[in-house]
């Protein structure tokens, strides 16, 4: 059964906060803290040593810092999701995290249940952006272009992953979760995780509204 657990590297320099996170996350069925790091250099070493599903990463780390650690991890392991947990919400930080390849961003005030859902979402291949970040992503992108390559600006303008676009297109065609799962060869549960992430990122409460918003914003093409 342990082989089905989501294996997490916890990177946080505040020892008490890290302890609280570990204790709370270990209470969740299906989550396992494989290793812990207190700075960016140690995080990179541990990523090289362990088979992981998610890196839960603080930004304000000593040494090379969280953003550079994220960048280096994603360069070497592009398919390893990095979920950022931070107390900072500056627009420039969000832009830099997108450029570094982070799959998600949560503020440290997030309730534990949402953090668990965010971890499960990014581990399943979706992305998770805090409401503050989502607003910035959907804004007119007043990002500092000197820090972001053009392909990252394009990515920011459409917060959906390729898999989420596929699922949203099938939702627009009236498919059920089970039909989508059969079409994409994934489980019903994975579809539910993706749908939740889509609703969260588009700021809507139901599937139909998500389809309408996606069509209006040209995030998907009608079948």
PDB file of C-alpha atoms in Angstrom:
ATOM      1  CA  UNK A   1       0.000   0.000   0.000  1.00  0.00           C
ATOM      2  CA  UNK A   2       2.908   2.334   0.719  1.00  0.00           C
ATOM      3  CA  UNK A   3       3.865   2.215  -2.957  1.00  0.00           C
ATOM      4  CA  UNK A   4       0.712   4.201  -3.795  1.00  0.00           C
ATOM      5  CA  UNK A   5       1.577   7.057  -1.446  1.00  0.00           C
ATOM      6  CA  UNK A   6       2.513  10.485  -2.773  1.00  0.00           C
ATOM      7  CA  UNK A   7       6.173  10.927  -1.841  1.00  0.00           C
ATOM      8  CA  UNK A   8       6.973  14.474  -0.752  1.00  0.00           C
ATOM      9  CA  UNK A   9      10.189  16.421  -0.176  1.00  0.00           C
ATOM     10  CA  UNK A  10       9.478  19.146   2.396  1.00  0.00           C
ATOM     11  CA  UNK A  11      11.742  22.199   2.040  1.00  0.00           C
ATOM     12  CA  UNK A  12      11.336  24.798   4.811  1.00  0.00           C
ATOM     13  CA  UNK A  13      13.952  26.623   6.896  1.00  0.00           C
ATOM     14  CA  UNK A  14      11.637  27.401   9.848  1.00  0.00           C
ATOM     15  CA  UNK A  15      12.087  24.315  12.010  1.00  0.00           C
ATOM     16  CA  UNK A  16       8.864  24.683  14.017  1.00  0.00           C
ATOM     17  CA  UNK A  17       6.766  25.389  10.931  1.00  0.00           C
ATOM     18  CA  UNK A  18       8.370  22.428   9.150  1.00  0.00           C
ATOM     19  CA  UNK A  19       7.596  20.186  12.120  1.00  0.00           C
ATOM     20  CA  UNK A  20       3.961  21.303  12.115  1.00  0.00           C
ATOM     21  CA  UNK A  21       3.660  20.652   8.375  1.00  0.00           C
ATOM     22  CA  UNK A  22       5.210  17.206   8.692  1.00  0.00           C
ATOM     23  CA  UNK A  23       2.936  16.175  11.561  1.00  0.00           C
ATOM     24  CA  UNK A  24      -0.199  17.434   9.773  1.00  0.00           C
ATOM     25  CA  UNK A  25       0.627  15.973   6.353  1.00  0.00           C
ATOM     26  CA  UNK A  26       1.617  12.598   7.772  1.00  0.00           C
ATOM     27  CA  UNK A  27      -1.922  12.306   9.154  1.00  0.00           C
ATOM     28  CA  UNK A  28      -3.264  12.153   5.605  1.00  0.00           C
ATOM     29  CA  UNK A  29      -3.755   8.779   4.002  1.00  0.00           C
ATOM     30  CA  UNK A  30      -1.697   8.546   0.841  1.00  0.00           C
ATOM     31  CA  UNK A  31       0.861  11.220   1.709  1.00  0.00           C
ATOM     32  CA  UNK A  32       4.403  10.484   2.897  1.00  0.00           C
ATOM     33  CA  UNK A  33       7.219  12.891   3.790  1.00  0.00           C
ATOM     34  CA  UNK A  34      10.256  11.151   2.305  1.00  0.00           C
ATOM     35  CA  UNK A  35      12.860  13.773   3.263  1.00  0.00           C
ATOM     36  CA  UNK A  36      13.240  17.318   4.601  1.00  0.00           C
ATOM     37  CA  UNK A  37      15.581  20.174   3.718  1.00  0.00           C
ATOM     38  CA  UNK A  38      16.196  23.578   5.250  1.00  0.00           C
ATOM     39  CA  UNK A  39      17.910  25.283   2.316  1.00  0.00           C
ATOM     40  CA  UNK A  40      17.978  25.194  -1.475  1.00  0.00           C
ATOM     41  CA  UNK A  41      21.267  23.346  -1.822  1.00  0.00           C
ATOM     42  CA  UNK A  42      20.110  20.528   0.458  1.00  0.00           C
ATOM     43  CA  UNK A  43      16.826  20.322  -1.461  1.00  0.00           C
ATOM     44  CA  UNK A  44      18.668  19.758  -4.741  1.00  0.00           C
ATOM     45  CA  UNK A  45      20.848  17.056  -3.149  1.00  0.00           C
ATOM     46  CA  UNK A  46      17.800  15.246  -1.758  1.00  0.00           C
ATOM     47  CA  UNK A  47      15.971  15.416  -5.093  1.00  0.00           C
ATOM     48  CA  UNK A  48      18.953  13.608  -6.599  1.00  0.00           C
ATOM     49  CA  UNK A  49      18.866  10.948  -3.882  1.00  0.00           C
ATOM     50  CA  UNK A  50      15.168  10.081  -3.665  1.00  0.00           C
ATOM     51  CA  UNK A  51      12.294   9.046  -5.904  1.00  0.00           C
ATOM     52  CA  UNK A  52       9.734  11.798  -5.335  1.00  0.00           C
ATOM     53  CA  UNK A  53       6.261  12.792  -6.524  1.00  0.00           C
ATOM     54  CA  UNK A  54       6.154  16.409  -5.270  1.00  0.00           C
ATOM     55  CA  UNK A  55       8.505  19.021  -3.834  1.00  0.00           C
ATOM     56  CA  UNK A  56       6.784  21.318  -1.309  1.00  0.00           C
ATOM     57  CA  UNK A  57       9.075  24.340  -1.337  1.00  0.00           C
ATOM     58  CA  UNK A  58       9.348  27.525   0.701  1.00  0.00           C
ATOM     59  CA  UNK A  59      10.647  30.534  -1.238  1.00  0.00           C
ATOM     60  CA  UNK A  60      12.481  32.401   1.520  1.00  0.00           C
ATOM     61  CA  UNK A  61      15.318  29.912   1.958  1.00  0.00           C
ATOM     62  CA  UNK A  62      18.918  30.630   2.929  1.00  0.00           C
ATOM     63  CA  UNK A  63      21.669  29.957   0.407  1.00  0.00           C
ATOM     64  CA  UNK A  64      20.611  29.986  -3.234  1.00  0.00           C
ATOM     65  CA  UNK A  65      16.973  30.582  -2.268  1.00  0.00           C
ATOM     66  CA  UNK A  66      13.747  28.847  -3.190  1.00  0.00           C
ATOM     67  CA  UNK A  67      13.257  30.275  -6.680  1.00  0.00           C
ATOM     68  CA  UNK A  68      16.721  29.267  -7.860  1.00  0.00           C
ATOM     69  CA  UNK A  69      16.290  25.857  -6.214  1.00  0.00           C
ATOM     70  CA  UNK A  70      12.996  25.432  -8.109  1.00  0.00           C
ATOM     71  CA  UNK A  71      14.689  26.454 -11.361  1.00  0.00           C
ATOM     72  CA  UNK A  72      17.540  23.975 -10.915  1.00  0.00           C
ATOM     73  CA  UNK A  73      15.208  21.143  -9.889  1.00  0.00           C
ATOM     74  CA  UNK A  74      12.964  21.710 -12.916  1.00  0.00           C
ATOM     75  CA  UNK A  75      15.937  21.904 -15.272  1.00  0.00           C
ATOM     76  CA  UNK A  76      17.107  18.446 -14.196  1.00  0.00           C
ATOM     77  CA  UNK A  77      13.712  16.885 -13.440  1.00  0.00           C
ATOM     78  CA  UNK A  78      11.136  18.702 -15.609  1.00  0.00           C
ATOM     79  CA  UNK A  79       8.377  16.225 -14.747  1.00  0.00           C
ATOM     80  CA  UNK A  80       8.776  16.566 -10.965  1.00  0.00           C
ATOM     81  CA  UNK A  81       6.068  18.964  -9.706  1.00  0.00           C
ATOM     82  CA  UNK A  82       7.115  21.796  -7.404  1.00  0.00           C
ATOM     83  CA  UNK A  83       4.431  23.336  -5.163  1.00  0.00           C
ATOM     84  CA  UNK A  84       5.538  26.606  -3.578  1.00  0.00           C
ATOM     85  CA  UNK A  85       4.372  27.501  -0.062  1.00  0.00           C
ATOM     86  CA  UNK A  86       5.214  31.062   0.957  1.00  0.00           C
ATOM     87  CA  UNK A  87       4.090  34.047   3.002  1.00  0.00           C
ATOM     88  CA  UNK A  88       4.795  36.417   0.110  1.00  0.00           C
ATOM     89  CA  UNK A  89       2.242  37.442  -2.535  1.00  0.00           C
ATOM     90  CA  UNK A  90       4.054  40.011  -4.675  1.00  0.00           C
ATOM     91  CA  UNK A  91       3.173  40.089  -8.365  1.00  0.00           C
ATOM     92  CA  UNK A  92       6.849  39.914  -9.351  1.00  0.00           C
ATOM     93  CA  UNK A  93       7.317  36.770  -7.235  1.00  0.00           C
ATOM     94  CA  UNK A  94       4.437  35.006  -8.979  1.00  0.00           C
ATOM     95  CA  UNK A  95       5.919  35.864 -12.363  1.00  0.00           C
ATOM     96  CA  UNK A  96       9.326  34.513 -11.316  1.00  0.00           C
ATOM     97  CA  UNK A  97       7.776  31.293 -10.011  1.00  0.00           C
ATOM     98  CA  UNK A  98       6.006  30.740 -13.325  1.00  0.00           C
ATOM     99  CA  UNK A  99       9.296  31.358 -15.121  1.00  0.00           C
ATOM    100  CA  UNK A 100      11.083  28.905 -12.803  1.00  0.00           C
ATOM    101  CA  UNK A 101       8.558  26.185 -13.681  1.00  0.00           C
ATOM    102  CA  UNK A 102       6.566  25.857 -10.449  1.00  0.00           C
ATOM    103  CA  UNK A 103       3.300  23.907 -10.768  1.00  0.00           C
ATOM    104  CA  UNK A 104       1.589  25.733  -7.937  1.00  0.00           C
ATOM    105  CA  UNK A 105       1.643  28.481  -5.362  1.00  0.00           C
ATOM    106  CA  UNK A 106      -0.018  28.596  -1.929  1.00  0.00           C
ATOM    107  CA  UNK A 107       0.140  31.208   0.800  1.00  0.00           C
ATOM    108  CA  UNK A 108       1.147  29.921   4.234  1.00  0.00           C
ATOM    109  CA  UNK A 109      -2.246  30.895   5.644  1.00  0.00           C
ATOM    110  CA  UNK A 110      -3.922  28.201   3.520  1.00  0.00           C
ATOM    111  CA  UNK A 111      -6.106  25.761   5.451  1.00  0.00           C
ATOM    112  CA  UNK A 112      -4.628  22.287   5.777  1.00  0.00           C
ATOM    113  CA  UNK A 113      -7.352  20.636   3.679  1.00  0.00           C
ATOM    114  CA  UNK A 114      -6.648  22.917   0.722  1.00  0.00           C
ATOM    115  CA  UNK A 115      -2.913  22.335   0.991  1.00  0.00           C
ATOM    116  CA  UNK A 116      -3.518  18.581   0.894  1.00  0.00           C
ATOM    117  CA  UNK A 117      -5.747  19.023  -2.165  1.00  0.00           C
ATOM    118  CA  UNK A 118      -3.080  21.191  -3.798  1.00  0.00           C
ATOM    119  CA  UNK A 119      -0.452  18.493  -3.212  1.00  0.00           C
ATOM    120  CA  UNK A 120      -2.708  15.804  -4.667  1.00  0.00           C
ATOM    121  CA  UNK A 121      -3.521  18.032  -7.645  1.00  0.00           C
ATOM    122  CA  UNK A 122       0.066  18.750  -8.664  1.00  0.00           C
ATOM    123  CA  UNK A 123       1.052  15.124  -8.056  1.00  0.00           C
ATOM    124  CA  UNK A 124      -1.720  14.117 -10.495  1.00  0.00           C
ATOM    125  CA  UNK A 125      -0.305  16.414 -13.177  1.00  0.00           C
ATOM    126  CA  UNK A 126      -2.567  19.415 -12.615  1.00  0.00           C
ATOM    127  CA  UNK A 127      -1.463  22.795 -11.307  1.00  0.00           C
ATOM    128  CA  UNK A 128      -2.658  24.797  -8.331  1.00  0.00           C
ATOM    129  CA  UNK A 129      -2.461  28.555  -7.971  1.00  0.00           C
ATOM    130  CA  UNK A 130      -3.591  30.505  -4.922  1.00  0.00           C
ATOM    131  CA  UNK A 131      -6.435  32.959  -5.578  1.00  0.00           C
ATOM    132  CA  UNK A 132      -3.986  35.877  -5.440  1.00  0.00           C
ATOM    133  CA  UNK A 133      -1.792  34.264  -8.070  1.00  0.00           C
ATOM    134  CA  UNK A 134      -4.778  33.314 -10.210  1.00  0.00           C
ATOM    135  CA  UNK A 135      -5.884  36.949 -10.342  1.00  0.00           C
ATOM    136  CA  UNK A 136      -2.415  37.976 -11.426  1.00  0.00           C
ATOM    137  CA  UNK A 137      -2.267  35.257 -14.070  1.00  0.00           C
ATOM    138  CA  UNK A 138      -5.602  36.418 -15.466  1.00  0.00           C
ATOM    139  CA  UNK A 139      -4.664  40.104 -15.326  1.00  0.00           C
ATOM    140  CA  UNK A 140      -3.228  42.013 -18.247  1.00  0.00           C
ATOM    141  CA  UNK A 141       0.193  40.556 -17.406  1.00  0.00           C
ATOM    142  CA  UNK A 142       1.952  43.640 -16.115  1.00  0.00           C
ATOM    143  CA  UNK A 143       4.977  41.430 -15.503  1.00  0.00           C
ATOM    144  CA  UNK A 144       8.573  42.574 -15.817  1.00  0.00           C
ATOM    145  CA  UNK A 145       9.343  41.122 -19.234  1.00  0.00           C
ATOM    146  CA  UNK A 146      13.079  41.364 -18.642  1.00  0.00           C
ATOM    147  CA  UNK A 147      12.727  38.486 -16.168  1.00  0.00           C
ATOM    148  CA  UNK A 148      10.407  36.258 -18.172  1.00  0.00           C
ATOM    149  CA  UNK A 149      11.009  34.588 -21.520  1.00  0.00           C
ATOM    150  CA  UNK A 150       8.239  34.990 -24.078  1.00  0.00           C
ATOM    151  CA  UNK A 151       7.177  31.347 -23.785  1.00  0.00           C
ATOM    152  CA  UNK A 152       6.592  31.826 -20.052  1.00  0.00           C
ATOM    153  CA  UNK A 153       4.416  34.873 -20.696  1.00  0.00           C
ATOM    154  CA  UNK A 154       2.346  32.748 -23.060  1.00  0.00           C
ATOM    155  CA  UNK A 155       2.091  30.058 -20.387  1.00  0.00           C
ATOM    156  CA  UNK A 156       0.975  32.653 -17.828  1.00  0.00           C
ATOM    157  CA  UNK A 157      -1.787  33.903 -20.132  1.00  0.00           C
ATOM    158  CA  UNK A 158      -3.292  30.419 -20.153  1.00  0.00           C
ATOM    159  CA  UNK A 159      -3.041  28.893 -16.661  1.00  0.00           C
ATOM    160  CA  UNK A 160      -4.381  25.525 -17.866  1.00  0.00           C
ATOM    161  CA  UNK A 161      -2.077  22.592 -18.446  1.00  0.00           C
ATOM    162  CA  UNK A 162      -2.343  20.603 -21.674  1.00  0.00           C
ATOM    163  CA  UNK A 163      -4.225  17.840 -19.832  1.00  0.00           C
ATOM    164  CA  UNK A 164      -6.656  20.364 -18.344  1.00  0.00           C
ATOM    165  CA  UNK A 165      -7.309  21.786 -21.821  1.00  0.00           C
ATOM    166  CA  UNK A 166      -8.084  18.262 -23.074  1.00  0.00           C
ATOM    167  CA  UNK A 167     -10.506  17.662 -20.221  1.00  0.00           C
ATOM    168  CA  UNK A 168     -12.171  21.062 -20.611  1.00  0.00           C
ATOM    169  CA  UNK A 169     -12.638  20.452 -24.341  1.00  0.00           C
ATOM    170  CA  UNK A 170     -14.366  17.160 -23.561  1.00  0.00           C
ATOM    171  CA  UNK A 171     -16.504  18.896 -20.921  1.00  0.00           C
ATOM    172  CA  UNK A 172     -17.541  21.371 -23.613  1.00  0.00           C
ATOM    173  CA  UNK A 173     -18.622  18.391 -25.710  1.00  0.00           C
ATOM    174  CA  UNK A 174     -20.908  17.257 -22.881  1.00  0.00           C
ATOM    175  CA  UNK A 175     -18.844  14.272 -21.750  1.00  0.00           C
ATOM    176  CA  UNK A 176     -19.190  12.889 -18.219  1.00  0.00           C
ATOM    177  CA  UNK A 177     -16.216  12.285 -15.920  1.00  0.00           C
ATOM    178  CA  UNK A 178     -16.375   8.563 -16.701  1.00  0.00           C
ATOM    179  CA  UNK A 179     -16.474   9.166 -20.456  1.00  0.00           C
ATOM    180  CA  UNK A 180     -13.517  11.561 -20.180  1.00  0.00           C
ATOM    181  CA  UNK A 181     -11.576   8.990 -18.154  1.00  0.00           C
ATOM    182  CA  UNK A 182     -12.196   6.331 -20.808  1.00  0.00           C
ATOM    183  CA  UNK A 183     -11.230   8.692 -23.626  1.00  0.00           C
ATOM    184  CA  UNK A 184      -7.958   9.789 -21.999  1.00  0.00           C
ATOM    185  CA  UNK A 185      -7.129   6.419 -20.380  1.00  0.00           C
ATOM    186  CA  UNK A 186      -7.031   7.844 -16.855  1.00  0.00           C
ATOM    187  CA  UNK A 187      -9.088   7.128 -13.726  1.00  0.00           C
ATOM    188  CA  UNK A 188     -12.348   8.823 -12.773  1.00  0.00           C
ATOM    189  CA  UNK A 189     -10.611  10.156  -9.660  1.00  0.00           C
ATOM    190  CA  UNK A 190      -7.881  11.796 -11.697  1.00  0.00           C
ATOM    191  CA  UNK A 191     -10.528  13.496 -13.845  1.00  0.00           C
ATOM    192  CA  UNK A 192     -12.198  14.852 -10.687  1.00  0.00           C
ATOM    193  CA  UNK A 193      -8.883  16.290  -9.475  1.00  0.00           C
ATOM    194  CA  UNK A 194      -8.311  18.000 -12.841  1.00  0.00           C
ATOM    195  CA  UNK A 195     -11.869  19.385 -12.941  1.00  0.00           C
ATOM    196  CA  UNK A 196     -11.449  20.839  -9.449  1.00  0.00           C
ATOM    197  CA  UNK A 197      -8.187  22.496 -10.508  1.00  0.00           C
ATOM    198  CA  UNK A 198      -9.872  23.911 -13.636  1.00  0.00           C
ATOM    199  CA  UNK A 199     -12.739  25.433 -11.624  1.00  0.00           C
ATOM    200  CA  UNK A 200     -10.276  26.883  -9.113  1.00  0.00           C
ATOM    201  CA  UNK A 201      -8.049  28.496 -11.736  1.00  0.00           C
ATOM    202  CA  UNK A 202     -10.920  29.894 -13.804  1.00  0.00           C
ATOM    203  CA  UNK A 203     -12.657  31.219 -10.681  1.00  0.00           C
ATOM    204  CA  UNK A 204     -15.984  29.506 -11.361  1.00  0.00           C
ATOM    205  CA  UNK A 205     -18.205  27.215  -9.340  1.00  0.00           C
ATOM    206  CA  UNK A 206     -19.416  24.678 -11.879  1.00  0.00           C
ATOM    207  CA  UNK A 207     -18.418  22.863 -15.051  1.00  0.00           C
ATOM    208  CA  UNK A 208     -20.735  24.767 -17.397  1.00  0.00           C
ATOM    209  CA  UNK A 209     -19.383  28.121 -16.223  1.00  0.00           C
ATOM    210  CA  UNK A 210     -15.847  26.811 -16.759  1.00  0.00           C
ATOM    211  CA  UNK A 211     -16.696  25.917 -20.355  1.00  0.00           C
ATOM    212  CA  UNK A 212     -18.255  29.338 -20.997  1.00  0.00           C
ATOM    213  CA  UNK A 213     -15.262  31.204 -19.541  1.00  0.00           C
ATOM    214  CA  UNK A 214     -12.777  29.011 -21.427  1.00  0.00           C
ATOM    215  CA  UNK A 215     -14.557  29.618 -24.737  1.00  0.00           C
ATOM    216  CA  UNK A 216     -14.795  33.357 -24.112  1.00  0.00           C
ATOM    217  CA  UNK A 217     -11.084  33.540 -23.338  1.00  0.00           C
ATOM    218  CA  UNK A 218     -10.228  31.240 -26.287  1.00  0.00           C
ATOM    219  CA  UNK A 219      -8.508  28.778 -23.941  1.00  0.00           C
ATOM    220  CA  UNK A 220     -10.124  25.913 -25.859  1.00  0.00           C
ATOM    221  CA  UNK A 221     -11.713  25.512 -29.264  1.00  0.00           C
ATOM    222  CA  UNK A 222     -15.313  24.289 -29.574  1.00  0.00           C
ATOM    223  CA  UNK A 223     -15.658  20.784 -31.017  1.00  0.00           C
TER     224      UNK A 223
END
